[in-house]
Amino acid sequence: MENDINYENLIDDVTEAIKNFNLVIFIGAGVSIAQGYPNWNNYIEHLIKYWQGQVLSVSGEKSLGREHHIVFDLISKSSISNKRKVDLVNYELKKVFGEDFEKRRLDFEKGYFKNLIPYSIVNQTVESLASLNAIFITSNYDYEIENHIKRLKNSVVTINDLNEFTKNKNGRLRFGDVLHIHGTPDCDVKYFVSSSADYSKTYLKNRGNFENLVTWFKETKPTVLFIGAGLEEDEILSLLCEDSKNYALMKSENTGNQRADEHYRGVIEGFFSSENHTQIIWYGDKFEDLPGFVKKLVADINEKLGTHDFYSQWNNLLNPSINQDEYNKNLDSISNDFKYLSSVLCKVIENNNNDLNQLMLNALLQGETLTVIKHSFVPVFWTFIAKNIEKLSDNDWEVIYKIISEGYQNYFIDDVFFVYNYAKDNKFSSFTNNKLNELRKIISRDEDIVNSSFNKDKTLLGYWLVSAFEQQNRDLYIEEDSEVEVNLNYECVNKLMSILNNPEFLSYNYYSIEYQLKEYDVVKFLYDLLKSKKLFIEEEEFLESDSEDLISTILIQKLLVQLDNEINLDLEFIKRLIDKIDFSNIHFGEELNTFIKEHRSIIREKNIEIPKKLIEIGYLH
């Protein structure tokens, strides 16, 4: 019952501290052990082995005797304290390496606490705590607090040692700060604390930096929550003020004797309450109980704060260790909130965790979220897909095809084209040529697609060109520096012929080609393609192809006649063109006059007669 009351007081006090931006969470080594980080004994053991190896590697160069190797074994096995062992190791290393040792002193810590990947990316205890608006203080050398805050939020400030706290932070802490009171692998080695000498210098001889921290605690009187710390360091406990609210989560003992266990808890609670102004909260009798207890604690705090469910869902959606079904439910629940969905995707991309990316990918392509993606445009969705494109399965590509085919996407986003083009180039089963052409039809409905990255797909532009003629678009905006190519497959050729031979379109042929080139952008665009040899029929340049279909249409004939008058086309092509022209058409246009004069001999060789009426109106003199 008493522990229940203390728990409720803890929730009330932490909630109030969060509101006032005055919560300090002190995290000790006990929390990081869950990810494979060492306890103090293991750290010292591995540190000694590392430097023993380093000394061995220079033994020949420095003519060292075996005693210089054996001494590390003797130090490791000795009964002196770990801090003193570090003193002895450092003393020996200074004799071996001289001045270079200070430059190298943190080499082991950089590899051990910074470079080695932990067993698990997610520490459930830190994961829960990192979601709270708090100042973090730790004696740990690793960066797991920062890693978790960065994954859940946008910013965190690492304070590598107490000197940085004084110099860089002016002796002030604020929400988002993580203070490493004993240093990090990246700190100034002068302020790294691991040996007895380091402790003495920091807390006794040159305690100016520590005094600044003491002053900050006295002035701000933060609410402090200890987690994973054994409360055995008096220097840390000396920071706590009598009139501030201080709590520590502690593991209870379970001897099987209830009276003894209760008495033990009473002694612990009484001592820390009277001597260190700290209330003990028992989280269980096994260390494995801590993550679940902290998760519940944070949930209760958020409930007290009135925090929206979206915040807990945010944490879940950035947790790479969550199971897929639960992840899917969390994403589906927020998928209709465009800004929220986009923000989560941006954060997942920023975190760039392989397991989290796979969870998100699977969740995006199913359920309510997929429905939202299909019928709206979420730009960052395509950025995410582009960055994880090699993870897509055949089934995923089928879903991607359906999303694009719905026609709701913005094709001016480069990532959309990147995904489309990747599928096209890799010839996935969902992007067969026939299916690809169906997509091209859909995408080509956008009259401005010619100015997007999709203009690199010249077959798609074939469908776009046909659509432009079908819509009878007089005005087209095409960027001046555009050098696009257009490929007409047989489907496009037949469709374009049908349009150009339609009676409604044929009436335009009564206008001169000069007028059409001036007034109709699509006609001018087609003419420029012919002139620059960038119009293709089934991937073969138009003027070199053996396609006869389009040459039979009047508009194409007019354009080709005009083009020949301007640049002189290949003679064999001219012969084919002459065979297709109806010289009896009095509405062809005066450009035919020049063409006939230029190619009179070929026309006569083919025994083509120019009607007398054409001669009379000046087509031939």
PDB file of C-alpha atoms in Angstrom, residues 310-510:
ATOM      1  CA  PHE A 310      -0.386   9.956 -31.164  1.00  0.00           C
ATOM      2  CA  TYR A 311       2.714  10.376 -28.988  1.00  0.00           C
ATOM      3  CA  SER A 312       2.766   6.750 -27.900  1.00  0.00           C
ATOM      4  CA  GLN A 313       2.060   5.694 -31.476  1.00  0.00           C
ATOM      5  CA  TRP A 314       4.980   7.863 -32.592  1.00  0.00           C
ATOM      6  CA  ASN A 315       7.282   5.919 -30.280  1.00  0.00           C
ATOM      7  CA  ASN A 316       5.920   2.608 -31.525  1.00  0.00           C
ATOM      8  CA  LEU A 317       6.341   3.613 -35.156  1.00  0.00           C
ATOM      9  CA  LEU A 318       9.999   4.402 -34.542  1.00  0.00           C
ATOM     10  CA  ASN A 319      10.671   1.181 -32.634  1.00  0.00           C
ATOM     11  CA  PRO A 320      12.491  -1.373 -34.835  1.00  0.00           C
ATOM     12  CA  SER A 321      11.877  -4.180 -32.332  1.00  0.00           C
ATOM     13  CA  ILE A 322       8.068  -4.065 -32.443  1.00  0.00           C
ATOM     14  CA  ASN A 323       6.236  -6.944 -34.177  1.00  0.00           C
ATOM     15  CA  GLN A 324       4.797  -6.391 -37.647  1.00  0.00           C
ATOM     16  CA  ASP A 325       1.104  -6.785 -36.776  1.00  0.00           C
ATOM     17  CA  GLU A 326       1.319  -4.219 -33.994  1.00  0.00           C
ATOM     18  CA  TYR A 327       3.290  -1.891 -36.247  1.00  0.00           C
ATOM     19  CA  ASN A 328       0.653  -2.183 -38.980  1.00  0.00           C
ATOM     20  CA  LYS A 329      -2.121  -1.303 -36.523  1.00  0.00           C
ATOM     21  CA  ASN A 330      -0.245   1.750 -35.287  1.00  0.00           C
ATOM     22  CA  LEU A 331       0.411   3.034 -38.800  1.00  0.00           C
ATOM     23  CA  ASP A 332      -3.160   2.387 -39.966  1.00  0.00           C
ATOM     24  CA  SER A 333      -4.481   4.312 -36.969  1.00  0.00           C
ATOM     25  CA  ILE A 334      -2.693   7.525 -38.008  1.00  0.00           C
ATOM     26  CA  SER A 335      -2.673   7.106 -41.792  1.00  0.00           C
ATOM     27  CA  ASN A 336      -5.504   9.577 -42.401  1.00  0.00           C
ATOM     28  CA  ASP A 337      -3.491  12.342 -40.758  1.00  0.00           C
ATOM     29  CA  PHE A 338      -1.376  13.504 -43.706  1.00  0.00           C
ATOM     30  CA  LYS A 339       1.061  15.609 -41.643  1.00  0.00           C
ATOM     31  CA  TYR A 340       1.530  12.905 -39.028  1.00  0.00           C
ATOM     32  CA  LEU A 341       2.129  10.190 -41.622  1.00  0.00           C
ATOM     33  CA  SER A 342       4.607  12.403 -43.479  1.00  0.00           C
ATOM     34  CA  SER A 343       6.445  13.283 -40.256  1.00  0.00           C
ATOM     35  CA  VAL A 344       6.781   9.642 -39.243  1.00  0.00           C
ATOM     36  CA  LEU A 345       8.098   8.721 -42.679  1.00  0.00           C
ATOM     37  CA  CYS A 346      10.625  11.558 -42.570  1.00  0.00           C
ATOM     38  CA  LYS A 347      11.863  10.397 -39.174  1.00  0.00           C
ATOM     39  CA  VAL A 348      12.132   6.771 -40.298  1.00  0.00           C
ATOM     40  CA  ILE A 349      14.173   7.892 -43.306  1.00  0.00           C
ATOM     41  CA  GLU A 350      16.393   9.983 -41.041  1.00  0.00           C
ATOM     42  CA  ASN A 351      16.944   7.080 -38.622  1.00  0.00           C
ATOM     43  CA  ASN A 352      17.859   4.755 -41.494  1.00  0.00           C
ATOM     44  CA  ASN A 353      17.533   1.565 -39.478  1.00  0.00           C
ATOM     45  CA  ASN A 354      17.246  -1.552 -41.619  1.00  0.00           C
ATOM     46  CA  ASP A 355      14.729  -3.350 -39.381  1.00  0.00           C
ATOM     47  CA  LEU A 356      12.604  -0.236 -38.984  1.00  0.00           C
ATOM     48  CA  ASN A 357      12.657   0.393 -42.729  1.00  0.00           C
ATOM     49  CA  GLN A 358      11.361  -3.128 -43.357  1.00  0.00           C
ATOM     50  CA  LEU A 359       8.580  -2.702 -40.799  1.00  0.00           C
ATOM     51  CA  MET A 360       7.517   0.573 -42.379  1.00  0.00           C
ATOM     52  CA  LEU A 361       7.700  -0.819 -45.913  1.00  0.00           C
ATOM     53  CA  ASN A 362       5.459  -3.756 -45.050  1.00  0.00           C
ATOM     54  CA  ALA A 363       3.005  -1.519 -43.204  1.00  0.00           C
ATOM     55  CA  LEU A 364       2.747   1.070 -45.975  1.00  0.00           C
ATOM     56  CA  LEU A 365       1.726  -1.469 -48.589  1.00  0.00           C
ATOM     57  CA  GLN A 366      -1.259  -2.933 -46.719  1.00  0.00           C
ATOM     58  CA  GLY A 367      -4.479  -2.037 -44.920  1.00  0.00           C
ATOM     59  CA  GLU A 368      -5.861   1.447 -44.355  1.00  0.00           C
ATOM     60  CA  THR A 369      -2.505   3.039 -45.028  1.00  0.00           C
ATOM     61  CA  LEU A 370      -2.402   1.606 -48.552  1.00  0.00           C
ATOM     62  CA  THR A 371      -5.884   2.979 -49.245  1.00  0.00           C
ATOM     63  CA  VAL A 372      -4.699   6.434 -48.203  1.00  0.00           C
ATOM     64  CA  ILE A 373      -1.557   6.185 -50.331  1.00  0.00           C
ATOM     65  CA  LYS A 374      -3.550   5.071 -53.383  1.00  0.00           C
ATOM     66  CA  HIS A 375      -6.055   7.910 -53.263  1.00  0.00           C
ATOM     67  CA  SER A 376      -3.848  10.794 -52.175  1.00  0.00           C
ATOM     68  CA  PHE A 377      -0.343  12.010 -52.787  1.00  0.00           C
ATOM     69  CA  VAL A 378       2.217  11.696 -49.994  1.00  0.00           C
ATOM     70  CA  PRO A 379       5.559  12.892 -51.443  1.00  0.00           C
ATOM     71  CA  VAL A 380       7.736  11.412 -48.706  1.00  0.00           C
ATOM     72  CA  PHE A 381       6.186   7.990 -49.375  1.00  0.00           C
ATOM     73  CA  TRP A 382       8.007   7.955 -52.708  1.00  0.00           C
ATOM     74  CA  THR A 383      11.225   9.167 -51.099  1.00  0.00           C
ATOM     75  CA  PHE A 384      11.001   6.253 -48.674  1.00  0.00           C
ATOM     76  CA  ILE A 385      10.271   3.743 -51.445  1.00  0.00           C
ATOM     77  CA  ALA A 386      13.175   5.085 -53.513  1.00  0.00           C
ATOM     78  CA  LYS A 387      15.580   4.701 -50.594  1.00  0.00           C
ATOM     79  CA  ASN A 388      14.403   1.152 -49.874  1.00  0.00           C
ATOM     80  CA  ILE A 389      13.806   0.064 -53.432  1.00  0.00           C
ATOM     81  CA  GLU A 390      15.987  -3.039 -53.248  1.00  0.00           C
ATOM     82  CA  LYS A 391      13.822  -4.385 -50.416  1.00  0.00           C
ATOM     83  CA  LEU A 392      10.700  -4.540 -52.598  1.00  0.00           C
ATOM     84  CA  SER A 393       9.394  -8.040 -53.350  1.00  0.00           C
ATOM     85  CA  ASP A 394       7.439  -9.033 -56.461  1.00  0.00           C
ATOM     86  CA  ASN A 395       4.223  -8.618 -54.468  1.00  0.00           C
ATOM     87  CA  ASP A 396       5.351  -5.169 -53.357  1.00  0.00           C
ATOM     88  CA  TRP A 397       5.959  -4.162 -56.978  1.00  0.00           C
ATOM     89  CA  GLU A 398       2.451  -5.266 -57.845  1.00  0.00           C
ATOM     90  CA  VAL A 399       1.138  -2.912 -55.147  1.00  0.00           C
ATOM     91  CA  ILE A 400       3.371  -0.083 -56.421  1.00  0.00           C
ATOM     92  CA  TYR A 401       1.919  -0.615 -59.899  1.00  0.00           C
ATOM     93  CA  LYS A 402      -1.622  -0.309 -58.539  1.00  0.00           C
ATOM     94  CA  ILE A 403      -0.747   2.880 -56.644  1.00  0.00           C
ATOM     95  CA  ILE A 404       0.566   4.543 -59.800  1.00  0.00           C
ATOM     96  CA  SER A 405      -2.303   3.257 -61.920  1.00  0.00           C
ATOM     97  CA  GLU A 406      -4.856   4.951 -59.657  1.00  0.00           C
ATOM     98  CA  GLY A 407      -3.682   8.229 -61.202  1.00  0.00           C
ATOM     99  CA  TYR A 408      -3.530  10.318 -58.013  1.00  0.00           C
ATOM    100  CA  GLN A 409       0.232  10.735 -57.852  1.00  0.00           C
ATOM    101  CA  ASN A 410       2.212  13.866 -58.639  1.00  0.00           C
ATOM    102  CA  TYR A 411       4.459  12.868 -61.495  1.00  0.00           C
ATOM    103  CA  PHE A 412       6.659  15.937 -61.129  1.00  0.00           C
ATOM    104  CA  ILE A 413       8.306  14.435 -58.035  1.00  0.00           C
ATOM    105  CA  ASP A 414      11.607  12.911 -59.110  1.00  0.00           C
ATOM    106  CA  ASP A 415      11.273  10.000 -56.666  1.00  0.00           C
ATOM    107  CA  VAL A 416       8.082   8.860 -58.418  1.00  0.00           C
ATOM    108  CA  PHE A 417       9.937   8.683 -61.707  1.00  0.00           C
ATOM    109  CA  PHE A 418      12.914   6.981 -60.064  1.00  0.00           C
ATOM    110  CA  VAL A 419      10.675   4.156 -58.783  1.00  0.00           C
ATOM    111  CA  TYR A 420       8.818   3.906 -62.108  1.00  0.00           C
ATOM    112  CA  ASN A 421      12.047   3.854 -64.105  1.00  0.00           C
ATOM    113  CA  TYR A 422      13.645   1.280 -61.788  1.00  0.00           C
ATOM    114  CA  ALA A 423      10.687  -1.035 -62.337  1.00  0.00           C
ATOM    115  CA  LYS A 424      10.801  -0.439 -66.101  1.00  0.00           C
ATOM    116  CA  ASP A 425      14.526  -1.112 -66.388  1.00  0.00           C
ATOM    117  CA  ASN A 426      14.375  -4.245 -64.233  1.00  0.00           C
ATOM    118  CA  LYS A 427      11.356  -5.627 -66.085  1.00  0.00           C
ATOM    119  CA  PHE A 428       9.472  -6.805 -63.007  1.00  0.00           C
ATOM    120  CA  SER A 429       6.519  -9.099 -63.614  1.00  0.00           C
ATOM    121  CA  SER A 430       4.107  -6.359 -62.566  1.00  0.00           C
ATOM    122  CA  PHE A 431       5.624  -4.041 -65.159  1.00  0.00           C
ATOM    123  CA  THR A 432       5.375  -6.077 -68.348  1.00  0.00           C
ATOM    124  CA  ASN A 433       5.385  -4.098 -71.579  1.00  0.00           C
ATOM    125  CA  ASN A 434       1.596  -4.186 -71.876  1.00  0.00           C
ATOM    126  CA  LYS A 435       1.089  -3.122 -68.246  1.00  0.00           C
ATOM    127  CA  LEU A 436       3.757  -0.477 -68.642  1.00  0.00           C
ATOM    128  CA  ASN A 437       1.926   0.968 -71.616  1.00  0.00           C
ATOM    129  CA  GLU A 438      -1.253   1.133 -69.576  1.00  0.00           C
ATOM    130  CA  LEU A 439       0.630   3.182 -66.983  1.00  0.00           C
ATOM    131  CA  ARG A 440       2.020   5.386 -69.721  1.00  0.00           C
ATOM    132  CA  LYS A 441      -1.486   6.166 -70.898  1.00  0.00           C
ATOM    133  CA  ILE A 442      -2.506   7.197 -67.387  1.00  0.00           C
ATOM    134  CA  ILE A 443       0.574   9.321 -66.724  1.00  0.00           C
ATOM    135  CA  SER A 444       0.479  10.955 -70.175  1.00  0.00           C
ATOM    136  CA  ARG A 445      -2.901  12.527 -69.412  1.00  0.00           C
ATOM    137  CA  ASP A 446      -0.994  15.264 -67.607  1.00  0.00           C
ATOM    138  CA  GLU A 447      -0.336  17.763 -70.387  1.00  0.00           C
ATOM    139  CA  ASP A 448       2.751  19.114 -68.583  1.00  0.00           C
ATOM    140  CA  ILE A 449       4.398  15.709 -68.097  1.00  0.00           C
ATOM    141  CA  VAL A 450       6.785  16.598 -70.919  1.00  0.00           C
ATOM    142  CA  ASN A 451       8.539  18.957 -68.495  1.00  0.00           C
ATOM    143  CA  SER A 452       9.015  16.355 -65.763  1.00  0.00           C
ATOM    144  CA  SER A 453      11.567  13.577 -65.296  1.00  0.00           C
ATOM    145  CA  PHE A 454       9.118  11.298 -67.105  1.00  0.00           C
ATOM    146  CA  ASN A 455      10.218  12.951 -70.349  1.00  0.00           C
ATOM    147  CA  LYS A 456      13.142  10.528 -70.231  1.00  0.00           C
ATOM    148  CA  ASP A 457      10.679   7.796 -71.226  1.00  0.00           C
ATOM    149  CA  LYS A 458      10.251   8.569 -74.902  1.00  0.00           C
ATOM    150  CA  THR A 459       7.553   5.914 -75.344  1.00  0.00           C
ATOM    151  CA  LEU A 460       5.518   7.565 -72.593  1.00  0.00           C
ATOM    152  CA  LEU A 461       5.906  10.833 -74.510  1.00  0.00           C
ATOM    153  CA  GLY A 462       4.498   9.015 -77.513  1.00  0.00           C
ATOM    154  CA  TYR A 463       1.261   8.516 -75.573  1.00  0.00           C
ATOM    155  CA  TRP A 464       1.487  12.108 -74.374  1.00  0.00           C
ATOM    156  CA  LEU A 465       1.833  13.400 -77.967  1.00  0.00           C
ATOM    157  CA  VAL A 466      -1.184  11.367 -79.077  1.00  0.00           C
ATOM    158  CA  SER A 467      -3.146  12.708 -76.100  1.00  0.00           C
ATOM    159  CA  ALA A 468      -2.159  16.273 -76.998  1.00  0.00           C
ATOM    160  CA  PHE A 469      -3.534  15.825 -80.527  1.00  0.00           C
ATOM    161  CA  GLU A 470      -6.632  14.084 -79.184  1.00  0.00           C
ATOM    162  CA  GLN A 471      -7.330  16.990 -76.819  1.00  0.00           C
ATOM    163  CA  GLN A 472      -6.564  19.422 -79.657  1.00  0.00           C
ATOM    164  CA  ASN A 473      -4.293  21.387 -77.336  1.00  0.00           C
ATOM    165  CA  ARG A 474      -3.372  24.585 -79.117  1.00  0.00           C
ATOM    166  CA  ASP A 475      -1.106  25.754 -76.292  1.00  0.00           C
ATOM    167  CA  LEU A 476       1.678  23.652 -74.862  1.00  0.00           C
ATOM    168  CA  TYR A 477       4.333  24.768 -72.420  1.00  0.00           C
ATOM    169  CA  ILE A 478       7.618  23.072 -73.142  1.00  0.00           C
ATOM    170  CA  GLU A 479      10.784  24.226 -71.446  1.00  0.00           C
ATOM    171  CA  GLU A 480      13.173  25.949 -73.824  1.00  0.00           C
ATOM    172  CA  ASP A 481      16.167  23.747 -73.080  1.00  0.00           C
ATOM    173  CA  SER A 482      14.139  20.562 -73.440  1.00  0.00           C
ATOM    174  CA  GLU A 483      15.663  18.038 -75.822  1.00  0.00           C
ATOM    175  CA  VAL A 484      13.130  15.266 -75.520  1.00  0.00           C
ATOM    176  CA  GLU A 485      12.678  12.357 -77.862  1.00  0.00           C
ATOM    177  CA  VAL A 486       9.329  10.799 -78.699  1.00  0.00           C
ATOM    178  CA  ASN A 487       8.774   7.174 -79.618  1.00  0.00           C
ATOM    179  CA  LEU A 488       5.495   6.063 -81.147  1.00  0.00           C
ATOM    180  CA  ASN A 489       4.777   2.372 -80.750  1.00  0.00           C
ATOM    181  CA  TYR A 490       2.267   0.775 -83.098  1.00  0.00           C
ATOM    182  CA  GLU A 491      -0.580   1.453 -80.674  1.00  0.00           C
ATOM    183  CA  CYS A 492       0.281   5.154 -80.694  1.00  0.00           C
ATOM    184  CA  VAL A 493       0.746   5.209 -84.467  1.00  0.00           C
ATOM    185  CA  ASN A 494      -2.710   3.694 -85.032  1.00  0.00           C
ATOM    186  CA  LYS A 495      -4.299   6.040 -82.495  1.00  0.00           C
ATOM    187  CA  LEU A 496      -2.610   9.102 -84.004  1.00  0.00           C
ATOM    188  CA  MET A 497      -3.652   8.071 -87.519  1.00  0.00           C
ATOM    189  CA  SER A 498      -7.217   7.679 -86.323  1.00  0.00           C
ATOM    190  CA  ILE A 499      -7.123  11.195 -84.847  1.00  0.00           C
ATOM    191  CA  LEU A 500      -5.480  12.801 -87.892  1.00  0.00           C
ATOM    192  CA  ASN A 501      -7.949  11.104 -90.272  1.00  0.00           C
ATOM    193  CA  ASN A 502     -10.957  12.059 -88.184  1.00  0.00           C
ATOM    194  CA  PRO A 503     -13.253  14.395 -90.182  1.00  0.00           C
ATOM    195  CA  GLU A 504     -13.169  16.913 -87.350  1.00  0.00           C
ATOM    196  CA  PHE A 505      -9.395  17.101 -87.525  1.00  0.00           C
ATOM    197  CA  LEU A 506      -9.225  16.959 -91.307  1.00  0.00           C
ATOM    198  CA  SER A 507     -10.974  20.333 -91.435  1.00  0.00           C
ATOM    199  CA  TYR A 508      -7.804  21.877 -89.951  1.00  0.00           C
ATOM    200  CA  ASN A 509      -5.947  20.880 -93.084  1.00  0.00           C
ATOM    201  CA  TYR A 510      -7.657  23.699 -94.928  1.00  0.00           C
TER     202      TYR A 510
END
